[in-house]
Coordinates of C-alpha atoms and ligand atoms in Angstrom, one line a residue:
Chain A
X19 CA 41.7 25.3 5.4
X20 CA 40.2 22.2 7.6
X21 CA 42.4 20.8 10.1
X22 CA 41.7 17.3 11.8
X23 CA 44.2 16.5 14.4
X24 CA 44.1 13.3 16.2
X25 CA 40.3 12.9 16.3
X26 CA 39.1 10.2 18.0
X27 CA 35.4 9.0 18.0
X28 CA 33.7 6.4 20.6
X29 CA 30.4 5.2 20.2
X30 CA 29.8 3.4 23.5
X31 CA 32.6 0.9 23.6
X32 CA 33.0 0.8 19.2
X33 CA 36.3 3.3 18.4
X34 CA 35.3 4.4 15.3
X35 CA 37.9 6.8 14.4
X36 CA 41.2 6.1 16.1
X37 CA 43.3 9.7 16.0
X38 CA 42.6 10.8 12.8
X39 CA 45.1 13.4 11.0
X40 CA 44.2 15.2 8.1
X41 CA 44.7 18.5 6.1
X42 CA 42.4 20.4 3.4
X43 CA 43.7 23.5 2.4
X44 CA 41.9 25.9 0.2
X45 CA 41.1 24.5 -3.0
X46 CA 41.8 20.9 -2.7
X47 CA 39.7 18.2 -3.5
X48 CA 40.2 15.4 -1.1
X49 CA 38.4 12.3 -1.7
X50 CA 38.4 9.3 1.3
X51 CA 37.8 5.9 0.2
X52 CA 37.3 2.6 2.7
X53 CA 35.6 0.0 3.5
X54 CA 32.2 -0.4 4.4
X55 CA 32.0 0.4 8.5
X56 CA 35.5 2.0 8.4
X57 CA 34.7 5.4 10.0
X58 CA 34.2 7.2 6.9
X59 CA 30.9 8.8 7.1
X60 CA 32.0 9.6 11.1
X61 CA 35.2 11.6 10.2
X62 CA 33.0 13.8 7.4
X63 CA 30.3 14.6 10.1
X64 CA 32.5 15.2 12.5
X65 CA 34.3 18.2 10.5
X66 CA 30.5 19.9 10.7
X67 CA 30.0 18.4 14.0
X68 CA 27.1 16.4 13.1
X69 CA 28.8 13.9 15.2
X70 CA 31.0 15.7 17.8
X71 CA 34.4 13.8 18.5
X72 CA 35.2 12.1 21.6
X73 CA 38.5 13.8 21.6
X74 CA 40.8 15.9 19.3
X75 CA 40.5 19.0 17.5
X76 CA 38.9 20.0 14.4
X77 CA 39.9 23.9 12.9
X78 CA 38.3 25.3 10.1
X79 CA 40.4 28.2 9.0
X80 CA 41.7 29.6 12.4
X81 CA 38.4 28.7 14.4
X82 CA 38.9 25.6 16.7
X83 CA 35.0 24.3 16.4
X84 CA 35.6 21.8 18.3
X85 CA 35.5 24.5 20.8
X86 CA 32.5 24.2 23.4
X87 CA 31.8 27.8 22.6
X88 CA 32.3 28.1 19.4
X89 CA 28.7 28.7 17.7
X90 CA 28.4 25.6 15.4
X91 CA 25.5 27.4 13.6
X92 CA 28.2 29.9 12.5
X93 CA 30.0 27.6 11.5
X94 CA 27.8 25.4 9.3
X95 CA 27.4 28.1 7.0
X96 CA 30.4 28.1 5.9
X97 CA 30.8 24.2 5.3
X98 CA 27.8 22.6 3.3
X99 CA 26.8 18.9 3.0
X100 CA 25.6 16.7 0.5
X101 CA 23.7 13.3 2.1
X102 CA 23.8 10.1 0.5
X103 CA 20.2 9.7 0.8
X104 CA 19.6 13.7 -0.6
X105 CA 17.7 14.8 2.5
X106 CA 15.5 17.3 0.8
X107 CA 13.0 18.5 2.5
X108 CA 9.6 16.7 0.9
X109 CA 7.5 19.4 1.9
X110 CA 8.9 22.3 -0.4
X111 CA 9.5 22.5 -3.8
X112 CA 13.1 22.6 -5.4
X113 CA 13.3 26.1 -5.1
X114 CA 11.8 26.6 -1.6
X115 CA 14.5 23.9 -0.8
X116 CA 17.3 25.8 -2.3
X117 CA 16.0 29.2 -0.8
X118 CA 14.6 28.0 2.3
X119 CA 18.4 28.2 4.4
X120 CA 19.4 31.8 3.4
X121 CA 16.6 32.9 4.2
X122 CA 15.9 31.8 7.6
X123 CA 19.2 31.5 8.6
X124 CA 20.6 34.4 7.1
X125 CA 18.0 36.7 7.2
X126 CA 18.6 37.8 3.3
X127 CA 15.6 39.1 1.8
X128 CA 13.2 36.3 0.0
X129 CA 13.3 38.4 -3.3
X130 CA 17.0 38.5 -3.3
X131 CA 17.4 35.0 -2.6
X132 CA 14.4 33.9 -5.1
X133 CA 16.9 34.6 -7.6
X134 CA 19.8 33.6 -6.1
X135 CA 18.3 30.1 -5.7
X136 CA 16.9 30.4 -9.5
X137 CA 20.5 30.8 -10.2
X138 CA 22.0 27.9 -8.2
X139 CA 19.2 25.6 -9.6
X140 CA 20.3 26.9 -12.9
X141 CA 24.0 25.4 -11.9
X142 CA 23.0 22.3 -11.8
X143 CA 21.4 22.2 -14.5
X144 CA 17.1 22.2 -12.6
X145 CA 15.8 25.7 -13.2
X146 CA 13.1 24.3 -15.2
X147 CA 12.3 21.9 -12.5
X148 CA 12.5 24.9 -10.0
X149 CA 8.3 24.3 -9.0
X150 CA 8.6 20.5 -9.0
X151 CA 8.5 18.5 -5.5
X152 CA 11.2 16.3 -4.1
X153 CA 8.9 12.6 -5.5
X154 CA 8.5 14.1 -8.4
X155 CA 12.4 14.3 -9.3
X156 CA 14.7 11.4 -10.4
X157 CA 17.6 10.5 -8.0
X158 CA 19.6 12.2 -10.1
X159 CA 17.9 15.1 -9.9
X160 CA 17.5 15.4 -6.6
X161 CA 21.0 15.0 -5.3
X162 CA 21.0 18.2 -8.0
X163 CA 19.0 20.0 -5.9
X164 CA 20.3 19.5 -3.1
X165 CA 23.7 20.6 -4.2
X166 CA 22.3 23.6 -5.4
X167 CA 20.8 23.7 -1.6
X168 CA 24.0 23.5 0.1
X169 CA 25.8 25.9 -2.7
X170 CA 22.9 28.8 -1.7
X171 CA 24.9 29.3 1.4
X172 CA 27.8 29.8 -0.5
X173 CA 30.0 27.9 1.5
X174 CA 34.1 27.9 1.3
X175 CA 34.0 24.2 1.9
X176 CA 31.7 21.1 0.7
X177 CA 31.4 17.5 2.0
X178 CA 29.7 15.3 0.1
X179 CA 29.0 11.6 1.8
X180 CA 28.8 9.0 -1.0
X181 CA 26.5 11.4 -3.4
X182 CA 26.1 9.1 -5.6
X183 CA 26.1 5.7 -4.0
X184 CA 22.5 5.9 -3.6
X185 CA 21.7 6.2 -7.8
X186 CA 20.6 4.4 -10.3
X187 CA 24.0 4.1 -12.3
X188 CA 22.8 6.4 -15.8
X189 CA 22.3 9.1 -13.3
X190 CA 25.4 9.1 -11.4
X191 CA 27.2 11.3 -14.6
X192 CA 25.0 13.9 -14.3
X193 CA 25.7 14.0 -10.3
X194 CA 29.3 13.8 -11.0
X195 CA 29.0 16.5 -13.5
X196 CA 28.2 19.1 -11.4
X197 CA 30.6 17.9 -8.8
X198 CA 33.5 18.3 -11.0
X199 CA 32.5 21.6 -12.4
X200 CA 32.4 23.1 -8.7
X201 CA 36.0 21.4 -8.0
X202 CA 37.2 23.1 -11.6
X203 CA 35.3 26.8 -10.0
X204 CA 37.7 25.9 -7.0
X205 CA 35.6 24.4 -4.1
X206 CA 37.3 23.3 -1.4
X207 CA 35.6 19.4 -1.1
X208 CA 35.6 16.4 1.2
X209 CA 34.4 13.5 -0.9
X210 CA 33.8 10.1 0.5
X211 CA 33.5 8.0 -2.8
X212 CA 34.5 5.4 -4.6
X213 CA 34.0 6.8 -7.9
X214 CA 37.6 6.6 -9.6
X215 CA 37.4 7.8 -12.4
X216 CA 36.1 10.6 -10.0
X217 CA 39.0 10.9 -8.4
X218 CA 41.6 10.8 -10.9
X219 CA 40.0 13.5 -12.8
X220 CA 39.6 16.0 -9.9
X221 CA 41.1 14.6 -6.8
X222 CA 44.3 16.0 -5.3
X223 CA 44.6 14.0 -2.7
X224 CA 43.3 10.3 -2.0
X225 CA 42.8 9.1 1.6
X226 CA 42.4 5.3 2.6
X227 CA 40.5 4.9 5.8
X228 CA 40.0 1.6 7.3
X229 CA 39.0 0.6 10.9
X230 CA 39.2 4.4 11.8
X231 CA 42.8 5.0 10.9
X232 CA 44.1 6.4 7.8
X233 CA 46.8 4.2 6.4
X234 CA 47.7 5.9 3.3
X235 CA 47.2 8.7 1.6
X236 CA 48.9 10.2 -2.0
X237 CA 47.8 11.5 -5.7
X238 CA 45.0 9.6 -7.0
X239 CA 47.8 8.4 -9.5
X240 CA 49.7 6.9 -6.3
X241 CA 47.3 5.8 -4.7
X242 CA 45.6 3.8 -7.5
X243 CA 47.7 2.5 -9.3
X244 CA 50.7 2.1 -6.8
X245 CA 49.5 1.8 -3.5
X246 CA 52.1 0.7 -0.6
X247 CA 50.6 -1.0 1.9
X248 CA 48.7 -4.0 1.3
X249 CA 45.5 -3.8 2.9
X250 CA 45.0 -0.5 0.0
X251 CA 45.9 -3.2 -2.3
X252 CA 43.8 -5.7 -0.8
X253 CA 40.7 -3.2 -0.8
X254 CA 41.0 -1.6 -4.5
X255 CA 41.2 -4.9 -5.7
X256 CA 37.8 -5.2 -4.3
X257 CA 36.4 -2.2 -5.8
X258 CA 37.9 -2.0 -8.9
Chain B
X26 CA -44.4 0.1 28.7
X27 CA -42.9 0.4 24.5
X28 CA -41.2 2.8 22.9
X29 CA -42.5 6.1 22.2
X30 CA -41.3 7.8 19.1
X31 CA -43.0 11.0 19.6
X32 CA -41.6 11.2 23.0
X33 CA -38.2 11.3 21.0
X34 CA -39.1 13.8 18.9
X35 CA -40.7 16.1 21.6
X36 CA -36.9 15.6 23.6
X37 CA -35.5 16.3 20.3
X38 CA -34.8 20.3 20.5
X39 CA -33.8 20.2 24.0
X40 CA -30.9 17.6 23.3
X41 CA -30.1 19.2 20.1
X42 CA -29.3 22.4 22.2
X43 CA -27.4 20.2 24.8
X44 CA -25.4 18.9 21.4
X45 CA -24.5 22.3 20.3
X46 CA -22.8 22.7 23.9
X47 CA -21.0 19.3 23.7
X48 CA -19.8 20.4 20.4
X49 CA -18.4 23.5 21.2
X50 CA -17.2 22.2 24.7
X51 CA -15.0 19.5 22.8
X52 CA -13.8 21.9 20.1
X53 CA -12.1 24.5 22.7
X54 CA -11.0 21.1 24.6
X55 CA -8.9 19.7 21.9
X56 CA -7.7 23.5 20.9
X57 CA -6.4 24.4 24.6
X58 CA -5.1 20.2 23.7
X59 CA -3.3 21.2 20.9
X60 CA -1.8 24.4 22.0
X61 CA -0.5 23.0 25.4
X62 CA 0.1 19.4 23.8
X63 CA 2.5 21.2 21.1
X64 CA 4.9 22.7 24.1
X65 CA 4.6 19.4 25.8
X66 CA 5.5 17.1 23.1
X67 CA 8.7 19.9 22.3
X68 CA 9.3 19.5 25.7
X69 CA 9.5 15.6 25.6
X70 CA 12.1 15.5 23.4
X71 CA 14.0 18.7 24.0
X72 CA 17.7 17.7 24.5
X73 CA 17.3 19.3 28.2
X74 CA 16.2 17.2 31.3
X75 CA 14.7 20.0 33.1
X76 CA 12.1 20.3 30.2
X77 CA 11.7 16.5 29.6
X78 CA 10.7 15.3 32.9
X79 CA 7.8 18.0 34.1
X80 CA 6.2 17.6 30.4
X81 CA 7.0 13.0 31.0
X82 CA 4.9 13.5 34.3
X83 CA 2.0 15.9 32.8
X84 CA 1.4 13.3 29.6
X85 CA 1.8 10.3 32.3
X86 CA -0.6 11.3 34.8
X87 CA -3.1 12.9 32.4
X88 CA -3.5 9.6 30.9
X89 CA -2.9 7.0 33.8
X90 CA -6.0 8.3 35.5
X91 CA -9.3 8.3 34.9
X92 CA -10.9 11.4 33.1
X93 CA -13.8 11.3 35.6
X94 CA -11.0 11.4 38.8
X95 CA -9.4 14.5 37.2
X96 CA -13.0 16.0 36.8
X97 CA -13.9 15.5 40.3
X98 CA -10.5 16.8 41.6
X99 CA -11.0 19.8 39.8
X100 CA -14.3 20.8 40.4
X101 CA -14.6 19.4 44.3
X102 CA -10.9 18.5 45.3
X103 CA -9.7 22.3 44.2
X104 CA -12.1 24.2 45.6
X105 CA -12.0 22.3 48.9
X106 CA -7.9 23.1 49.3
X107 CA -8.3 27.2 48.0
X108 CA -11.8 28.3 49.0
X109 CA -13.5 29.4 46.1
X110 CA -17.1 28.5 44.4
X111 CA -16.5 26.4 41.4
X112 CA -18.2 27.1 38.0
X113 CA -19.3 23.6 36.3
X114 CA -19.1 24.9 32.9
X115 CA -15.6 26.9 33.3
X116 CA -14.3 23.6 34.8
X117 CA -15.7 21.5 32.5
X118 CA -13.5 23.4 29.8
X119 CA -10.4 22.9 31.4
X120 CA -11.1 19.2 32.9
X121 CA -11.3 18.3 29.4
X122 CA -8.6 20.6 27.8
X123 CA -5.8 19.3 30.5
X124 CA -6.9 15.5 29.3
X125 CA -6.7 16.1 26.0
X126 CA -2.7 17.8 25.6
X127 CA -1.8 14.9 27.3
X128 CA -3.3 12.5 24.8
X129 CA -2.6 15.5 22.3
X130 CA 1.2 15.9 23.5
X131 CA 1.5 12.3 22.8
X132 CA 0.2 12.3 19.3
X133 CA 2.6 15.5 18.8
X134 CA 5.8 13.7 19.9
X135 CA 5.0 10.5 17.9
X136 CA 4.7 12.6 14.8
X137 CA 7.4 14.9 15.3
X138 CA 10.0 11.3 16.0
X139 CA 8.3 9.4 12.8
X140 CA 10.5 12.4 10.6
X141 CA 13.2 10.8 9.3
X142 CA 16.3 12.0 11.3
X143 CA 18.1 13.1 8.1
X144 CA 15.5 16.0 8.0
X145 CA 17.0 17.4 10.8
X146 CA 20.8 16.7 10.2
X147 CA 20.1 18.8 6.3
X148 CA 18.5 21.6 7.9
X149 CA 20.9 21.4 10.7
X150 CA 23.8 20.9 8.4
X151 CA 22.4 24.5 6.8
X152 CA 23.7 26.4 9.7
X153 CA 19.7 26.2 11.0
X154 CA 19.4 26.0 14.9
X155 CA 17.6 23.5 16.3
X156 CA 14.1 25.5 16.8
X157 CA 14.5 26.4 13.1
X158 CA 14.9 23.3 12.0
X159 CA 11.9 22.2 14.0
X160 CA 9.8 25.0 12.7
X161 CA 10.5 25.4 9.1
X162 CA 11.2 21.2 8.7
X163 CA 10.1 19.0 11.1
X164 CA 6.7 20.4 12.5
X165 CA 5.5 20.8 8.8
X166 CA 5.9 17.7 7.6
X167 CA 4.4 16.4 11.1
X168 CA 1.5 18.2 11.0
X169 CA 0.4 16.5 8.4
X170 CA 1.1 13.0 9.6
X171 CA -0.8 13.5 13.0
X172 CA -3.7 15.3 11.1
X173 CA -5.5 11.5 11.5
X174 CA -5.0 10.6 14.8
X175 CA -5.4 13.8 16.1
X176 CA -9.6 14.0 14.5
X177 CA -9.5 10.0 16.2
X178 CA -8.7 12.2 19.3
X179 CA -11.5 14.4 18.7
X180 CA -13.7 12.2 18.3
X181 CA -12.7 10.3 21.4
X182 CA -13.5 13.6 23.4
X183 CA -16.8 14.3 21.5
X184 CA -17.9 10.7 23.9
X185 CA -15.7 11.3 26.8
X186 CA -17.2 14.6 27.3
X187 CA -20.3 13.4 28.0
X188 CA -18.6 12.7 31.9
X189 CA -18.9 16.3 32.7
X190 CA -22.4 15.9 33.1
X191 CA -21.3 14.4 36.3
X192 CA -20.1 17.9 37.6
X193 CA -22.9 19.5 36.0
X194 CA -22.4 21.3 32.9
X195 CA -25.5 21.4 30.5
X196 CA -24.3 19.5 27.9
X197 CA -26.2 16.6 25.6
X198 CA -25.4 13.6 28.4
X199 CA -26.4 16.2 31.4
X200 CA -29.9 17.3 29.7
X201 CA -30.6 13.4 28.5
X202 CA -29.9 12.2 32.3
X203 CA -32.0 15.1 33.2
X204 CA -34.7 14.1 31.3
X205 CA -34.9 10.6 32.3
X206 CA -34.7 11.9 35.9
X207 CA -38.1 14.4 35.2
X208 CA -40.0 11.9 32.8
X209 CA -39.3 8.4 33.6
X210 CA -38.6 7.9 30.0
X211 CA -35.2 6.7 30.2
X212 CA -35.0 4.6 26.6
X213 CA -36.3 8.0 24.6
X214 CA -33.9 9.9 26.7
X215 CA -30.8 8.1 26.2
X216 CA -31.6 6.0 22.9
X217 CA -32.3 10.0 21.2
X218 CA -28.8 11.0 23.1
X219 CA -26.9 8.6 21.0
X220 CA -28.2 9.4 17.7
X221 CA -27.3 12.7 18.4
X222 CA -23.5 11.9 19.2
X223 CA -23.5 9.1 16.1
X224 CA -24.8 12.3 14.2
X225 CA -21.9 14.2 14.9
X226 CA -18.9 11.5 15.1
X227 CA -20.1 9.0 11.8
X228 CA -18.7 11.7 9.2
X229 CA -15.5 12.6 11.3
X230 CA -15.2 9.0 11.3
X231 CA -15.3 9.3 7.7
X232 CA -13.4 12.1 7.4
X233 CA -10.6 10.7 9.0
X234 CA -10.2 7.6 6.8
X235 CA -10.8 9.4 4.2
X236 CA -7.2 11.6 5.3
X237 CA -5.9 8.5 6.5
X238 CA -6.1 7.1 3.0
X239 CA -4.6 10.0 1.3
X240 CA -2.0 9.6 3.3
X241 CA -0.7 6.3 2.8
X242 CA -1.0 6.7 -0.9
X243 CA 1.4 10.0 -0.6
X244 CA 3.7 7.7 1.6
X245 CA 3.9 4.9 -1.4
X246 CA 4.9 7.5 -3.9
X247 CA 8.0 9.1 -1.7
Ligands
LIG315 N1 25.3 6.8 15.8 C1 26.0 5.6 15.8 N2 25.9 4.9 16.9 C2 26.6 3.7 17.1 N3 27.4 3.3 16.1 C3 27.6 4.0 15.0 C4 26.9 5.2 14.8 N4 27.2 5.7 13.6 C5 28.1 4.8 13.1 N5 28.3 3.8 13.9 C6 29.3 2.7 13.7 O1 30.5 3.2 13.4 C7 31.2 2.5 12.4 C8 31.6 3.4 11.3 O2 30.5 3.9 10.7 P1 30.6 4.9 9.4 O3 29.1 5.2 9.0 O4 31.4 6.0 9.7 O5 31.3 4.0 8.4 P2 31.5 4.2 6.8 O6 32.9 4.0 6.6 O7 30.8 5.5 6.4 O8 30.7 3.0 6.2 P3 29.8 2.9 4.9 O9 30.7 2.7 3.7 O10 29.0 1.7 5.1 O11 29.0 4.2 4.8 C9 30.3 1.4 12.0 O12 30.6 0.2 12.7 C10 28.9 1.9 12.5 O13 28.1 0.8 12.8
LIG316 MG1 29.2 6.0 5.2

C-alpha cells in the first residue's frame, strides 16, 4: 500500500503540489493525468523521494519514509521507476543494465542474477538483444529494458513517468504491452499517462491533477466519459 | 658566430637523458594529479560543506598562483619554517604533483557534472547509494569524457615542468641551461631542448585529437 497524505511540495516560492491525498493499495493500477506543469512528475518522485516533500507524509506499507531516518535505499528497492527519457545507463549492455542493481545493491551473486536478468529481458520481450548497447536499441526497446531493469529488483510497486511520451508512436504498443501484462501479473503501479485507451483497459483508478491539487478522481469509465468538474472536462477535451 | 649543428648533436645524449627525467617527472606528476584530483573533485561536489570548501580552496589556490611561486615555497619557504635540507628532485615531484590535482580535480568535476542527471536519479532510484551510483555510473561514463583534456593536461606539464630546473632538479630544461652556462652555446643548447620536448608532445598532441574525435562521433550517435 502507498499512502500520500497532504503532501506539499515548494520549489523556492513555486507550490507545486498543494496537500496532495492519495491511496494505492496492493494491486491497483492508478494512473494520474494533468496538464503540462501540474505537479505530476513531482508527486511520482516524491513517493521514492527523488524529490523529498516540503511537508506531509508519504507511507509505503507501514513505513513512514518520509521519515528522516528511514533508509531511503531500503526503500527504493522495493518501489521501481520507469523514466520518460529511459535513463539506461549507456555504458553497459542490456543485460549489465538489468543485472547491474541486484548485484551491487543486493549483493546476490552475478551468476544468479545473470539469469535472473536473462529472464526479465526475456519478459519484455529483449533476450536476443541481451549483448546490444543502449544506441543501438530503438526507443521502444529501450524503455523495454529498462522495465526489465526496474523489475530485476523485484519490486512490490512500479511508477512509471510518462513511459511512453518520449516514443515514436508505432513503438508505444509494444511499451504498453508489457505494461499491461505486469498490471494483469498484479503489480501495484503509479502511471502518469495520457494513454487512454491505457487506462481504460488496466486502470482502476484515474486521478486528475492540475496546479498541484487533485480535483477528481474515479474509474477510468467515470472519469472519461463522465467527468464532474469542468476543468476535467476542459482538459480531456484537450487530449482526446 | 652561426649555428653549429654538430655542437647539437654532441649536446644530443646529454639532453636526451635530461628528457627521460622530464618524462618520467611529469608522468608521476599527473598520476599523484589524478589520484588526489579524483578525491578533490568528489569532494567539490559532495552534498556536505565540510568536504566542499577545503577541496574549493586546494583547486583555487593551486591554480591562482604561479607554478614557479608554489615551487619556490616548497623547496625554500618550507624548509626555512621546519628545519630540514630539501631534496630538489623529491620536491620537484610533489611541486608538480600538488599543481596538477588542482588542474586534474578540475577536469574531474567538470566531467563527472557533464553526466546527465537522470544517470544518477536511475541508479539512485535502484536502491543504489550515492557512492554506488558514482562508482558503478557516473565515474565510468566520465572517465571517458575527461580522457582528452586530461592528455591536454599532460601535456601542459610535459612544458611546465621544465620550471623545476629553477630549484634544481636534472631535468631536459636544467641540463640545456647548464649547458649554455659551461659552453656559451646558448642557440644549440636551447634550440636542441625544444626539439626534444616537440618530440615528445607532437604525437600526444595527436593522440588526443585523435580521442577527441572519436568522441564526438560516439556523442552524435547517442
Ligand atoms: N527541480 C525543480 N526546480 C524548480 N522547479 C521545478 C523543479 N521541478 C519541477 N519544477 C516546476 O514544478 C512544476 C511542476 O512540474 P512537474 O514536472 O511535476 O509537472 P508535470 O505535471 O510532470 O508536467 P509535464 O506534463 O510537463 O511533465 C513546473 O512548473 C516545473 O517548472
Ligand atoms: Mg512530468
Amino acid at each position: 500500500m502507498i499512502s500520500v497524505r497532504n503532501v506539499r511540495k515548494n520549489f523556492g516560492n513555486l507550490e507545486v503540489l498543494k496537500g496532495v491525498n492519495l491511496e494505492v493499495k496492493d494491486g491497483e493500477v492508478v494512473v494520474i493525468i494533468g496538464p503540462s506543469g501540474s505537479g505530476k512528475s513531482t508527486l511520482l518522485r516524491t513517493i521514492n523521494r527523488l524529490e523529498e516533500p516540503t511537508s506531509g507524509e508519504i507511507y509505503i506499507d507501514d513505513v513512514c519514509i518520509t521519515d528522516r531516518n528511514v533508509d531511503i535505499n531500503r526503500i527504493r528497492q522495493h518501489v521501481g521507476m520507469v523514466f520518460q527519457s529511459f535513463n539506461l545507463f549507456p555504458h553497459l549492455t542490456a543485460l549489465q543494465n538489468v543485472a547491474l542493481a541486484p548485484v551491487v545493491v543486493q549483493h546476490r551473486p552475478p551468476a544468479e542474477v545473470q539469469e535472473l536478468a536473462m529472464a526479465q529481458l526475456s519478459r519484455v520481450g529483449l533476450a536476443h538483444k541481451a549483448n546490444a548497447y543502449p544506441q543501438q536499441l530503438s526507443g521502444g526497446q529501450q524503455q523495454r529494458v529498462a522495465i526489465a531493469r526496474a523489475l530485476a529488483m523485484e519490486p512490490r510497486f512500479m511508477l512509471f513517468d510518462e513511459p511512453t511520451s518520449a516514443l515514436d508512436p508505432e513503438m508505444i504498443g509494444e511499451v504498453l504491452a508489457v505494461m499491461k501484462s505486469l498490471a494483469r501479473d498484479g503489480m501495484t503501479m503509479v502511471v502518469v499517462s495520457h494513454e487512454m485507451g491505457f487506462s481504460r483497459e488496466v486502470a482502476d483508478r484515474v486521478v486528475f491533477l492540475e496546479y498541484g491539487q487533485i480535483l477528481e478522481e474515479g474509474t477510468p469509465e467515470q472519469l472519461f466519459d463522465h467527468p464532474r468538474h469542468p476543468r476535467t472536462q476542459e482538459f480531456l477535451s484537450k487530449v482526446l | 658566430m652561426t649555428i653549429d649543428p654538430g655542437i647539437m648533436l654532441e649536446f644530443l645524449p646529454y639532453l636526451l637523458h635530461g628528457a627521460i627525467y622530464t618524462i618520467v617527472l611529469s608522468t608521476v606528476a599527473i598520476a599523484i594529479g589524478i589520484v588526489m584530483g579524483l578525491i578533490i573533485a568528489l569532494m567539490k561536489i559532495a552534498p556536505l560543506k565540510v568536504l566542499r570548501w577545503p577541496a574549493t580552496a586546494y583547486t583555487d589556490f593551486f591554480r591562482g598562483t604561479p607554478l614557479l611561486v608554489q615551487l619556490m615555497m616548497l623547496h625554500y619557504g618550507l624548509p626555512q619554517i621546519f628545519h630540514y635540507t630539501p631534496v630538489a628532485w623529491l620536491d620537484a615531484f610533489i611541486g608538480l604533483g600538488l599543481n596538477s590535482a588542482g588542474y586534474v580535480a578540475e577536469i574531474f568535476r567538470a566531467g563527472i557534472e557533464s553526466i546527465d542527471r537522470g544517470q544518477t536519479e536511475a541508479a539512485r532510484s535502484l536502491g543504489m547509494t550515492y557512492m554506488q551510483a558514482m562508482r558503478c555510473v557516473i565515474l565510468p561514463q566520465a572517465v571517458r569524457r575527461v580522457l582528452p583534456p586530461l592528455g591536454n593536461e599532460y601535456i601542459a606539464l610535459l612544458k611546465d615542468s621544465s620550471l623545476v630546473s629553477i630549484i634544481g632538479m636534472s631535468e631536459l630544461m636544467f641540463r640545456a641551461r647548464l649547458l649554455n652556462g659551461s659552453t656559451y652555446r646558448p642557440f644549440e643548447a636551447f634550440f636542441t631542448a625544444a626539439i626534444l620536448y616537440l618530440v615528445i608532445t607532437l604525437p600526444l598532441t595527436q593522440l588526443v585529437a585523435v580521442m577527441e574525435r572519436k568522441m564526438s562521433i560516439s556523442d552524435k550517435r547517442s
